[in-house]
GROMACS .gro file of C-alpha atoms in nm:
model
  160
    1MET     CA    1  10.557  12.837  10.426
    2ASN     CA    2  10.896  13.022  10.464
    3ARG     CA    3  11.207  12.906  10.356
    4GLU     CA    4  11.335  12.748  10.635
    5GLU     CA    5  11.000  12.492  10.567
    6LYS     CA    6  11.136  12.500  10.245
    7ALA     CA    7  11.456  12.347  10.315
    8ASP     CA    8  11.363  12.153  10.538
    9LEU     CA    9  11.102  12.000  10.299
   10LEU     CA   10  11.345  11.968   9.989
   11ASN     CA   11  11.608  11.820  10.213
   12GLU     CA   12  11.303  11.579  10.354
   13LEU     CA   13  11.230  11.495  10.013
   14ASN     CA   14  11.623  11.473   9.884
   15ALA     CA   15  11.642  11.187  10.147
   16LEU     CA   16  11.321  11.061  10.035
   17PHE     CA   17  11.421  11.028   9.694
   18ASN     CA   18  11.810  10.888   9.778
   19GLU     CA   19  11.640  10.568  10.011
   20ALA     CA   20  11.363  10.446   9.786
   21GLU     CA   21  11.379  10.216   9.551
   22VAL     CA   22  11.034  10.281   9.313
   23VAL     CA   23  10.885  10.632   9.277
   24VAL     CA   24  10.550  10.618   9.180
   25VAL     CA   25  10.376  10.966   9.091
   26SER     CA   26   9.995  11.076   9.035
   27HIS     CA   27   9.756  11.347   9.000
   28TYR     CA   28   9.460  11.353   9.254
   29LYS     CA   29   9.291  11.650   9.129
   30GLY     CA   30   8.887  11.651   9.235
   31LEU     CA   31   8.995  11.345   9.549
   32THR     CA   32   8.836  11.529   9.880
   33VAL     CA   33   9.069  11.491  10.239
   34LYS     CA   34   8.905  11.240  10.355
   35GLU     CA   35   8.977  10.990  10.035
   36VAL     CA   36   9.349  11.096   9.972
   37SER     CA   37   9.358  11.016  10.401
   38GLU     CA   38   9.198  10.650  10.263
   39LEU     CA   39   9.464  10.635  10.046
   40ARG     CA   40   9.710  10.716  10.235
   41ASN     CA   41   9.633  10.428  10.524
   42ASN     CA   42   9.564  10.167  10.192
   43VAL     CA   43   9.933  10.270  10.098
   44ARG     CA   44  10.086  10.215  10.476
   45LYS     CA   45   9.932   9.956  10.523
   46ALA     CA   46  10.088   9.799  10.160
   47GLY     CA   47  10.403   9.842  10.320
   48ALA     CA   48  10.465  10.211  10.121
   49SER     CA   49  10.452  10.561  10.253
   50PHE     CA   50  10.208  10.818  10.049
   51LYS     CA   51  10.285  11.245   9.995
   52VAL     CA   52  10.168  11.492   9.852
   53THR     CA   53  10.370  11.711   9.710
   54LYS     CA   54  10.466  12.062   9.590
   55ASN     CA   55  10.606  12.018   9.248
   56ARG     CA   56  10.897  12.310   9.210
   57ILE     CA   57  11.038  12.233   9.595
   58THR     CA   58  10.997  11.797   9.476
   59ARG     CA   59  11.155  11.929   9.129
   60LEU     CA   60  11.441  12.047   9.332
   61ALA     CA   61  11.517  11.751   9.508
   62LEU     CA   62  11.486  11.537   9.225
   63LYS     CA   63  11.832  11.631   9.074
   64GLY     CA   64  12.161  11.438   9.194
   65THR     CA   65  11.853  11.119   9.260
   66LYS     CA   66  11.835  10.804   9.077
   67PHE     CA   67  11.474  10.934   9.024
   68GLU     CA   68  11.612  11.245   8.869
   69SER     CA   69  11.420  11.152   8.573
   70LEU     CA   70  11.069  11.210   8.696
   71ALA     CA   71  11.070  11.588   8.681
   72ASP     CA   72  10.917  11.608   8.377
   73LEU     CA   73  10.578  11.460   8.589
   74PHE     CA   74  10.550  11.680   8.807
   75LYS     CA   75  10.259  11.934   8.676
   76GLY     CA   76   9.977  12.024   8.836
   77PRO     CA   77   9.807  11.880   9.136
   78THR     CA   78  10.097  11.580   9.229
   79ALA     CA   79  10.134  11.296   9.471
   80ILE     CA   80  10.435  11.083   9.525
   81ALA     CA   81  10.364  10.687   9.689
   82PHE     CA   82  10.740  10.540   9.745
   83ALA     CA   83  10.869  10.243   9.917
   84ASN     CA   84  11.179  10.009   9.915
   85ASP     CA   85  10.959   9.734   9.836
   86PRO     CA   86  10.883   9.818   9.427
   87ILE     CA   87  10.559   9.592   9.443
   88SER     CA   88  10.345   9.777   9.798
   89ALA     CA   89  10.401  10.111   9.646
   90CYS     CA   90  10.282  10.005   9.300
   91LYS     CA   91  10.023   9.710   9.397
   92ALA     CA   92   9.893   9.976   9.695
   93CYS     CA   93   9.830  10.311   9.373
   94VAL     CA   94   9.693  10.081   9.124
   95GLU     CA   95   9.442   9.871   9.355
   96PHE     CA   96   9.297  10.259   9.442
   97ALA     CA   97   9.289  10.385   9.122
   98LYS     CA   98   9.080  10.086   9.035
   99THR     CA   99   8.832  10.210   9.230
  100ASN     CA  100   8.877  10.583   9.183
  101GLU     CA  101   8.911  10.756   8.903
  102LYS     CA  102   9.018  11.005   9.019
  103LEU     CA  103   9.350  10.914   9.100
  104VAL     CA  104   9.560  10.953   8.824
  105LEU     CA  105   9.863  10.724   8.766
  106VAL     CA  106  10.100  10.902   8.546
  107GLY     CA  107  10.405  10.720   8.602
  108GLY     CA  108  10.687  10.614   8.839
  109ALA     CA  109  11.025  10.487   8.812
  110MET     CA  110  11.230  10.224   9.048
  111GLY     CA  111  11.628  10.148   9.033
  112THR     CA  112  11.776  10.376   8.743
  113GLY     CA  113  11.511  10.332   8.556
  114VAL     CA  114  11.190  10.503   8.457
  115ILE     CA  115  10.857  10.299   8.445
  116SER     CA  116  10.572  10.358   8.248
  117LEU     CA  117  10.161  10.288   8.350
  118ASP     CA  118  10.184  10.004   8.235
  119GLU     CA  119  10.496   9.862   8.402
  120ILE     CA  120  10.353   9.968   8.712
  121LYS     CA  121  10.015   9.775   8.656
  122ARG     CA  122  10.193   9.459   8.630
  123LEU     CA  123  10.441   9.542   8.914
  124ALA     CA  124  10.089   9.552   9.114
  125THR     CA  125   9.932   9.165   9.006
  126ILE     CA  126  10.299   9.066   9.130
  127PRO     CA  127  10.271   8.889   9.447
  128SER     CA  128  10.377   9.052   9.780
  129MET     CA  129  10.672   8.852   9.969
  130ASP     CA  130  10.441   8.780  10.227
  131GLU     CA  131  10.165   8.620   9.998
  132LEU     CA  132  10.500   8.427   9.804
  133ARG     CA  133  10.635   8.298  10.172
  134ALA     CA  134  10.293   8.173  10.240
  135LYS     CA  135  10.310   7.954   9.902
  136ILE     CA  136  10.645   7.812   9.943
  137ILE     CA  137  10.510   7.705  10.321
  138GLY     CA  138  10.213   7.599  10.208
  139LEU     CA  139  10.417   7.377   9.915
  140LEU     CA  140  10.635   7.242  10.174
  141GLN     CA  141  10.386   7.123  10.428
  142ALA     CA  142  10.163   6.948  10.115
  143PRO     CA  143  10.344   6.654  10.096
  144GLY     CA  144  10.354   6.536  10.494
  145ALA     CA  145  10.017   6.641  10.502
  146GLN     CA  146   9.947   6.424  10.201
  147LEU     CA  147  10.180   6.166  10.383
  148ALA     CA  148   9.979   6.195  10.735
  149ARG     CA  149   9.643   6.173  10.524
  150VAL     CA  150   9.701   5.856  10.413
  151THR     CA  151   9.867   5.686  10.673
  152LYS     CA  152   9.564   5.751  10.861
  153ALA     CA  153   9.320   5.600  10.634
  154TYR     CA  154   9.523   5.275  10.530
  155SER     CA  155   9.502   5.272  10.971
  156GLU     CA  156   9.150   5.331  11.025
  157LYS     CA  157   9.080   5.080  10.731
  158GLU     CA  158   9.258   4.798  10.906
  159ALA     CA  159   9.114   4.870  11.205
  160ALA     CA  160   8.793   4.793  11.091
   0.00000   0.00000   0.00000
């Protein structure tokens, strides 16, 4: 990788850290290319992004961002999942780590604060915005559906 490519990567990562709301740092030692592609696809489907990083460049890119405190986590084969939705990146990484022990979550940050592995796992259990919207719609429709069933049953009883 030449200097221009490194400078481009540094600028790209810096912009990414400035825009993201959550970053999940993981070690992927031992994952095959197929498994990393599967993980990347799962993270993308969840509405987040996944990127294998170069540690030295990433530590430089973290300087001056709200995620600067994550610099110590970038040792070894490191990758990041990031998103504007704090739940999607956590959920996708935790789900993949459950089925593949080679992906080791090491920490992350949300907003300006560092989050631990336990907090990442807790965030992963929160329903996504789409799931919450579906629940709200179901709750709003339930009384009307119940009223329709009662009315129909009453009219069928009188017709008989």
